[in-house]
Amino acid sequence: MPLSTHTLLAETRKRIVPPRTAPPPAPTPRAAVPPLAPGAVPGLGHAGALLRDPLGFLGSLARHGGVVRIRLGPRTVCVVTDARLVHTLLVALARDCPRGAVQDTLKTAFGDGLLMSEGQAHRDRRRIIQPAFGPDRMAGYLAVMHQVTEERAGRWRPGQVLDVAKEMNHLALEIVTRSLFGARLSEDATLAFHRALPDLVKGQIVQSLYPHPALARLPLPVNRRFDAAVRVLNRVVDQAVNGRPGTDRTALTDRPGGTLPDLLRAATDPATGRPLTEADVRSEAITMFGAGTETVSTTLTWLLDELLRHPEVEARVLAELDEHLPAGTVPTPEALGRLGYTRSVTQEVVRLHAPNAFLMRTAQVPVDLGPYRIPAGTELLYSLTALHRDPVRYQEPLSFRPERWQDGGGLGRPSFLPFGAGKHKCIGEAFAWAELTVAAAAILRRWRPVAVPGARAREVVWTTVQAHGLRVRLAPRTEAVATAAVRTGTAERAAAPAGTLPTDRARPTGCPFTGTADTPATARPGTATGTAVAPPQPRPPAELRAAADRHADWAVHHGLLAPTELPGYRAYALHELIGHAFPRVRGAELDLLVDMLGWFTVLDDHFDGPPGRRPTEAHALVDPLISTLTDGPRPTAPDGRLLTPWRELWDRQSESASPAWRARAAHEWRACLATFPAEAEHRARGTVPALGLGLAETMRLRRHGSCLYPFMNILERVHGADAPAALHAEPALHRLRANTADAATLINDLYSLEREERQSAAAFNTVLTLQRARGCTRSRAVSAVRARVAHLRQENEELRRDLGRRHPAGRWYLDGTRELVIGVQAWTSTSNRYQVPGGRR
């Protein structure tokens, strides 16, 4: 039978092209056996080295391989030293390598909760608990975190020596209890919990190293203490789960699912279809108490310790908080998301002081880990602390360098695993990051910790790297965080007068000053000029009080005040304003500034009476003062009580001053003093603000009346040198000085509002002007003024950066203008000068 064409072609092709054969398979390399670490001691193996210096020993193993065998008595454990292999262990091999002996110890004590469960049971339980850590809950948690920290920090006292680790333990426990459980623990329960934790941790690590589990049942002291600690923790958790909820419960019950116990009790077990048992609820509660307390409190302790060691980092953190999280405001997720540098700082603390000294997994089946073959039953140990200090992964690993995380430099690194990876990754990661930031912000805004000599934090290693021994002495910060702001040149902020004036949640859609939309205070972090202001040496409180005493004698001597007027006058605490606004001034310069401010205050008070409405009387008071600024004959006045001390003050100011400074200071004192008769003339004619006098014109008139221009000149006097002439010639500096004076005036308007509203003369107060001119409610007028202050401060930060770049020799002057406004804010918010009898404070 003849062949078909198709068959013929096929046969021909076979003869022309030899048949293709598959290449022989490449030889499969035999998986390596992990090397044995050197230094094993007969009978003990490496246990002695591990106990003597856990972190040093574990960190030394990486030089021997990515997986290294060590012997702990009769047991062999493989230590995974390569971060990529740890990531593989936790993610790709999670099913084949469940949790190890350390976690098994707690599983025996506390049951099969999320922290200890595996497989489907773990997945089911995680799905039940996950809603408690959903994004919709975070705002409520942040509010509770902030409140708890403010309450605890509010109980501390100036000069108190704080055991930081102990305080942070109490704080973290209270945050977890009130955030997740909506409850409050009794003081006895709190103390019992913290006393029990060390015995629990020590027992956990010792029992995990026993060569046989039966040893954990022997009546050894460590076992007895561990069992007692377990009982204590169960009692404490029962109180949180079943006790009477605290007042914070509403923060959670208004969200779907209520508290964490509510969420658990409402769920069903997917395996059985039945509700979770109370044992299940308690097991999960214990997991949250353990995981959410010790590691967070330890990290907070290390954070404060690192900030003490690196004040420039603390300064930048405070600057960023000023910009995005002003003091007294409740944090929001959006605000925390803008704290980029603060997040870098917390990441670096967690990297350098990773709380997990070591964790374990167990290979249930033979697995390949990189080039190594791991037999079934092998225990695998890894240390997050050692991984995060690996010099291959991190340059200068033992240095605290937050900048390594800037611009996303560390995000997504497989070598950075503080919360684990894979299916067992910590469910409360976002909660923990937020807690670190919120707690640190609330503490640092209220207090400036000062390290007690010889009492710095030291590492104590069990299963966690604990921070022991840190003790600090507390020094209060000023309300506007003036100390921190001075140290860093932080952006100023517009703070509300606490408890004084009503506010609206919704601000006006446009600012009446500019016609533009309101903008919050968003000045840039760091200094305005690129160089931090040198931190002032702490001024002893007695030095300010002594200046106040000398000023009182000076005022009485010159007839400014009668002795009977001193008590009410001294209640103003004017020396405190100078202390805030000029933090570096000492001695005779301090006395000059206090005398200047006191004199101007007495002058200003004169215009609350008839001279403020009668131009002739106003000129009779002011014109002789202005004439003093000339080089001609000294004027006389019918009432010399203001003129005589003013002559002395002008001589003290201008002594040894340059001609340029003297001319500038004289010009600006004239403008300041001329404001008083100008306002009196407007009142006499009825052309007060909103009645013939526009808002912009009012601000230009009052810009000099605040006395900020003369005090900006005094910055040069106390510095001992003029600011560069080229800087003074800059139009941008003129704008910055005007903004500085306007901001101080507006801040004063907020705090003096009630006092000026009750005066018989028409007040030149911007809040009242807005109410009359724009028909604003009190609340909206206040909000508009605050928005304007915020805008001025933001613009000034931009001006300072530009001017400082072009005139670096004048940075001290630019930063000094910021300190002036900070000082005004700090003082006006606390002084009795604007208090109205029976009014709100």
Coordinates of C-alpha atoms in Angstrom, one line a residue, residues 9-393:
L9 CA 7.1 13.6 4.8
A10 CA 7.2 12.4 8.4
E11 CA 9.5 9.5 7.6
T12 CA 11.8 11.7 5.5
R13 CA 12.0 14.2 8.4
K14 CA 13.1 11.5 10.8
R15 CA 16.0 10.5 8.5
I16 CA 17.1 14.1 8.1
V17 CA 16.7 15.4 11.7
P18 CA 17.8 13.1 14.4
P19 CA 15.3 12.6 17.1
R20 CA 15.5 15.1 20.0
T21 CA 16.3 13.6 23.3
A22 CA 15.8 15.3 26.7
P23 CA 19.1 16.4 28.4
P24 CA 20.0 14.4 31.4
P25 CA 18.8 15.9 34.6
A26 CA 21.2 18.1 36.5
P27 CA 22.4 16.5 39.7
T28 CA 20.4 17.8 42.6
P29 CA 22.7 19.3 45.2
R30 CA 22.4 17.7 48.5
A31 CA 20.9 20.0 51.1
A32 CA 23.5 21.1 53.6
V33 CA 23.4 20.3 57.3
P34 CA 23.5 23.5 59.3
P35 CA 26.9 23.9 60.9
L36 CA 27.4 23.5 64.6
A37 CA 28.4 26.6 66.5
P38 CA 31.8 26.4 68.1
G39 CA 32.2 26.5 71.9
A40 CA 29.9 23.8 73.0
V41 CA 30.6 22.6 76.6
P42 CA 30.1 18.9 77.3
G43 CA 26.8 18.3 79.1
L44 CA 25.7 22.0 78.8
G45 CA 26.4 22.7 75.1
H46 CA 25.9 26.4 74.5
A47 CA 23.5 27.0 77.3
G48 CA 26.0 28.8 79.4
A49 CA 27.0 31.2 76.6
L50 CA 23.3 31.8 75.9
L51 CA 22.5 32.6 79.5
R52 CA 25.5 34.7 80.1
D53 CA 25.1 37.0 77.1
P54 CA 22.0 36.1 75.1
L55 CA 22.1 38.9 72.6
G56 CA 25.8 38.8 72.1
F57 CA 25.8 35.0 71.6
L58 CA 22.9 35.0 69.2
G59 CA 24.3 37.9 67.3
S60 CA 27.6 36.1 66.9
L61 CA 26.1 33.1 65.1
A62 CA 25.5 34.8 61.8
R63 CA 29.1 34.6 60.9
H64 CA 28.8 30.8 60.8
G65 CA 25.9 30.6 58.5
G66 CA 22.2 31.4 57.8
V67 CA 21.2 28.5 60.0
V68 CA 23.4 27.4 62.8
R69 CA 23.0 24.5 65.2
I70 CA 23.5 25.0 68.9
R71 CA 23.1 22.5 71.8
L72 CA 21.2 23.3 74.9
G73 CA 22.0 20.4 77.2
P74 CA 20.8 17.3 75.3
R75 CA 18.7 19.2 72.8
T76 CA 19.8 20.5 69.5
V77 CA 18.2 23.8 68.3
C78 CA 18.7 25.4 64.9
V79 CA 19.1 29.2 65.1
V80 CA 18.0 31.1 62.0
T81 CA 20.3 34.1 61.6
D82 CA 19.5 35.3 58.1
A83 CA 16.5 37.7 57.9
R84 CA 15.4 36.4 54.5
L85 CA 15.3 32.8 55.9
V86 CA 13.4 34.0 59.0
H87 CA 10.9 35.6 56.6
T88 CA 10.6 32.3 54.7
L89 CA 10.1 30.5 58.0
L90 CA 7.3 32.7 59.0
V91 CA 5.5 33.0 55.7
A92 CA 6.2 30.1 53.3
L93 CA 6.8 27.5 56.0
A94 CA 4.3 28.7 58.5
R95 CA 2.1 25.7 58.1
D96 CA 4.9 23.2 58.4
C97 CA 6.7 25.0 61.2
P98 CA 4.2 26.0 63.9
R99 CA 5.1 27.7 67.2
G100 CA 7.7 26.2 69.4
A101 CA 8.5 25.4 73.0
V102 CA 8.4 28.9 74.4
Q103 CA 4.8 29.4 73.3
D104 CA 3.8 25.9 74.4
T105 CA 4.6 26.9 77.9
L106 CA 2.0 29.6 77.9
K107 CA -0.4 27.4 76.0
T108 CA -0.4 25.0 78.9
A109 CA -1.1 27.9 81.3
F110 CA -3.6 30.0 79.3
G111 CA -5.2 27.8 76.8
D112 CA -5.4 27.8 73.0
G113 CA -5.9 31.5 72.3
L114 CA -4.8 33.4 69.2
L115 CA -1.2 33.7 70.4
M116 CA -0.9 30.0 70.8
S117 CA -3.3 28.4 68.3
E118 CA -2.3 27.0 64.9
G119 CA -3.9 26.0 61.6
Q120 CA -7.6 26.4 61.1
A121 CA -8.3 27.1 64.8
H122 CA -5.9 30.1 64.5
R123 CA -7.5 31.3 61.3
D124 CA -11.0 31.1 62.8
R125 CA -10.1 32.9 65.9
R126 CA -8.2 35.6 64.0
R127 CA -11.3 36.3 61.9
I128 CA -13.4 36.7 65.1
I129 CA -10.9 39.2 66.7
Q130 CA -9.9 41.1 63.6
P131 CA -12.9 43.6 63.7
A132 CA -11.7 44.8 67.1
F133 CA -8.6 46.2 65.4
G134 CA -10.3 47.5 62.3
P135 CA -9.8 51.0 61.0
D136 CA -13.2 52.1 62.1
R137 CA -12.1 51.5 65.7
M138 CA -8.9 53.4 65.6
A139 CA -10.3 56.9 66.3
G140 CA -12.0 55.7 69.4
Y141 CA -8.8 54.0 70.6
L142 CA -6.7 57.1 70.0
A143 CA -9.0 59.2 72.1
V144 CA -8.7 56.7 75.0
M145 CA -5.0 56.4 74.7
H146 CA -4.7 60.2 74.8
Q147 CA -7.0 60.5 77.8
V148 CA -5.3 57.7 79.8
T149 CA -1.8 59.2 79.2
E150 CA -2.9 62.7 80.0
E151 CA -4.5 61.5 83.3
R152 CA -1.4 59.6 84.3
A153 CA 1.0 62.3 83.4
G154 CA -1.2 64.8 85.1
R155 CA -0.6 63.0 88.4
W156 CA 3.2 63.5 88.2
R157 CA 4.7 66.4 90.0
P158 CA 7.7 68.7 89.1
G159 CA 10.9 67.4 90.6
Q160 CA 9.5 63.9 91.0
V161 CA 11.9 61.1 90.2
L162 CA 10.1 58.6 88.0
D163 CA 10.9 54.9 87.6
V164 CA 10.2 54.9 83.9
A165 CA 9.8 51.2 83.3
K166 CA 7.3 50.9 86.2
E167 CA 5.3 53.9 85.1
M168 CA 5.2 52.8 81.4
N169 CA 4.1 49.3 82.5
H170 CA 1.2 50.8 84.5
L171 CA 0.4 53.1 81.6
A172 CA 0.4 50.4 78.9
L173 CA -1.8 48.1 81.1
E174 CA -4.3 50.9 81.7
I175 CA -4.5 51.7 78.0
V176 CA -5.2 48.1 77.0
T177 CA -7.8 47.7 79.8
R178 CA -9.7 50.9 78.9
S179 CA -9.3 50.7 75.2
L180 CA -10.1 47.1 74.5
F181 CA -12.2 46.2 77.6
G182 CA -13.8 49.5 78.5
A183 CA -12.9 48.7 82.1
R184 CA -10.7 50.0 84.9
L185 CA -8.5 47.8 87.1
S186 CA -8.3 48.4 90.8
E187 CA -4.9 49.6 92.0
D188 CA -4.3 46.3 93.8
A189 CA -5.0 44.4 90.6
T190 CA -2.6 46.6 88.7
L191 CA 0.2 46.1 91.2
A192 CA -0.4 42.4 91.3
F193 CA -0.3 42.1 87.5
H194 CA 3.1 43.9 87.4
R195 CA 4.6 41.9 90.2
A196 CA 3.5 38.7 88.5
L197 CA 5.0 39.5 85.1
P198 CA 8.7 38.9 85.9
D199 CA 7.9 35.4 87.4
L200 CA 5.8 34.6 84.3
V201 CA 8.5 35.6 81.9
K202 CA 11.3 33.8 83.8
G203 CA 9.2 30.7 84.2
Q204 CA 8.3 30.7 80.5
I205 CA 11.9 30.7 79.4
V206 CA 13.2 28.3 82.0
Q207 CA 10.4 25.7 81.3
S208 CA 11.0 26.0 77.5
L209 CA 14.6 24.9 78.1
Y210 CA 13.7 21.9 80.2
P211 CA 15.0 18.7 78.5
H212 CA 11.6 17.0 79.3
P213 CA 8.2 18.6 79.9
A214 CA 7.7 16.6 83.1
L215 CA 10.2 18.9 84.8
A216 CA 7.7 21.7 84.7
R217 CA 5.5 19.8 87.1
L218 CA 8.1 19.5 89.8
P219 CA 7.8 21.7 92.8
L220 CA 10.8 23.8 91.9
P221 CA 10.8 27.4 93.1
V222 CA 10.8 28.7 89.5
N223 CA 7.8 26.5 88.7
R224 CA 5.9 27.5 91.8
R225 CA 6.4 31.2 91.1
F226 CA 5.3 30.7 87.5
D227 CA 2.1 28.9 88.6
A228 CA 1.4 31.7 91.1
A229 CA 1.9 34.3 88.4
V230 CA -0.5 32.5 86.1
R231 CA -3.2 32.5 88.8
V232 CA -2.7 36.2 89.4
L233 CA -3.0 37.0 85.7
N234 CA -6.2 35.0 85.5
R235 CA -7.7 36.9 88.4
V236 CA -6.7 40.3 86.9
V237 CA -8.1 39.3 83.5
D238 CA -11.3 38.1 85.1
Q239 CA -11.7 41.5 86.7
A240 CA -11.2 43.2 83.3
V241 CA -13.5 40.9 81.4
N242 CA -16.3 40.5 84.0
G243 CA -15.8 43.5 86.3
R244 CA -17.8 46.7 86.2
P245 CA -16.8 48.7 83.1
G246 CA -15.3 52.1 83.5
T247 CA -16.5 55.3 82.1
D248 CA -14.5 54.6 78.9
R249 CA -16.9 51.9 77.8
T250 CA -19.0 54.4 75.8
A251 CA -16.0 54.9 73.5
L252 CA -16.3 51.4 72.3
T253 CA -19.9 50.4 72.7
D254 CA -21.0 53.0 70.2
R255 CA -19.1 51.0 67.6
P256 CA -20.3 47.7 66.1
G257 CA -19.4 44.8 68.4
G258 CA -18.7 46.9 71.6
T259 CA -15.7 45.8 73.7
L260 CA -13.4 42.9 72.8
P261 CA -15.2 40.6 75.3
D262 CA -18.5 41.7 73.7
L263 CA -17.2 40.8 70.3
L264 CA -16.0 37.4 71.5
R265 CA -19.2 36.5 73.3
A266 CA -21.2 37.4 70.3
A267 CA -19.2 35.1 68.0
T268 CA -19.6 31.4 67.3
D269 CA -16.9 28.8 67.0
P270 CA -16.8 27.8 63.3
A271 CA -15.7 24.3 64.3
T272 CA -18.6 23.6 66.6
G273 CA -21.2 26.2 65.7
R274 CA -21.5 27.1 69.3
P275 CA -20.7 30.3 71.1
L276 CA -17.2 30.7 72.5
T277 CA -16.8 29.6 76.0
E278 CA -15.8 31.9 78.9
A279 CA -12.5 30.0 78.9
D280 CA -12.0 31.1 75.3
V281 CA -12.9 34.7 76.1
R282 CA -10.4 34.7 79.0
S283 CA -7.7 33.1 76.9
E284 CA -8.0 35.8 74.3
A285 CA -8.1 38.5 77.0
I286 CA -4.9 37.2 78.5
T287 CA -3.3 37.2 75.1
M288 CA -4.1 40.9 74.7
F289 CA -2.9 41.7 78.2
G290 CA 0.4 40.0 77.7
A291 CA 1.1 41.1 74.1
G292 CA -0.2 44.6 74.6
T293 CA 1.5 45.5 77.9
E294 CA 5.0 44.4 78.4
T295 CA 6.4 44.9 74.9
V296 CA 4.8 48.3 74.4
S297 CA 5.8 49.5 77.9
T298 CA 9.4 48.3 77.3
T299 CA 9.5 50.1 73.9
L300 CA 8.2 53.3 75.5
T301 CA 10.9 53.1 78.1
W302 CA 13.6 52.7 75.4
L303 CA 12.0 55.6 73.4
L304 CA 12.4 58.0 76.4
D305 CA 15.9 56.8 77.0
E306 CA 17.0 57.4 73.4
L307 CA 15.4 60.8 73.4
L308 CA 17.4 61.7 76.6
R309 CA 20.6 60.6 74.8
H310 CA 19.7 62.4 71.6
P311 CA 18.1 65.8 72.5
E312 CA 18.3 66.9 68.8
V313 CA 15.9 64.0 67.9
E314 CA 13.6 65.0 70.7
A315 CA 13.6 68.5 69.4
R316 CA 12.6 67.4 65.9
V317 CA 9.8 65.2 67.3
L318 CA 8.4 68.1 69.3
A319 CA 8.6 70.3 66.3
E320 CA 6.6 67.9 64.2
L321 CA 4.0 67.5 67.0
D322 CA 3.6 71.2 67.1
E323 CA 2.9 71.1 63.4
H324 CA 0.5 68.2 63.1
L325 CA -0.7 67.4 66.6
P326 CA -0.9 70.6 68.7
A327 CA -1.0 70.1 72.5
G328 CA -4.4 69.4 73.9
T329 CA -5.9 68.1 70.7
V330 CA -7.2 64.5 70.5
P331 CA -5.1 62.6 68.0
T332 CA -6.7 61.3 64.8
P333 CA -5.5 58.6 62.4
E334 CA -5.0 61.3 59.8
A335 CA -2.8 63.4 62.2
L336 CA -0.7 60.4 63.1
G337 CA -0.2 59.7 59.4
R338 CA 1.5 63.0 59.0
L339 CA 4.0 62.4 61.7
G340 CA 6.7 61.1 59.4
Y341 CA 9.7 61.9 61.5
T342 CA 8.1 60.7 64.7
R343 CA 7.3 57.4 63.0
S344 CA 10.9 57.1 61.9
V345 CA 12.0 57.6 65.5
T346 CA 9.7 54.9 66.8
Q347 CA 10.8 52.5 64.1
E348 CA 14.4 53.1 65.0
V349 CA 13.6 52.4 68.7
V350 CA 11.9 49.2 67.8
R351 CA 14.7 48.2 65.5
L352 CA 17.5 48.8 68.0
H353 CA 15.5 47.5 70.9
A354 CA 13.4 44.8 69.4
P355 CA 11.5 43.5 72.4
N356 CA 11.6 39.8 71.3
A357 CA 15.0 38.4 72.3
F358 CA 14.0 35.1 70.8
L359 CA 11.0 33.2 69.4
M360 CA 10.7 29.6 68.4
R361 CA 9.1 27.3 65.7
T362 CA 9.2 23.6 65.4
A363 CA 9.5 21.7 62.0
Q364 CA 6.7 19.1 62.0
V365 CA 8.0 17.7 58.7
P366 CA 11.4 17.9 57.0
V367 CA 11.8 21.3 55.4
D368 CA 14.3 23.1 53.3
L369 CA 15.4 26.5 54.6
G370 CA 17.6 28.1 52.0
P371 CA 20.4 25.6 51.4
Y372 CA 19.8 23.8 54.6
R373 CA 17.8 20.6 55.2
I374 CA 15.9 20.7 58.5
P375 CA 14.8 17.3 59.8
A376 CA 11.3 16.9 61.3
G377 CA 11.1 17.6 65.0
T378 CA 13.8 20.2 64.9
E379 CA 13.3 23.3 67.0
L380 CA 14.1 26.6 65.2
L381 CA 15.0 29.7 67.1
Y382 CA 15.3 33.2 65.9
S383 CA 16.1 36.5 67.6
L384 CA 14.4 39.7 66.2
T385 CA 16.9 41.7 68.3
A386 CA 19.8 40.0 66.6
L387 CA 18.3 40.3 63.2
H388 CA 17.7 44.0 63.6
R389 CA 21.3 44.6 64.7
D390 CA 22.8 42.7 61.8
P391 CA 25.6 44.9 60.3
V392 CA 25.0 43.3 56.9
R393 CA 21.4 44.7 56.8

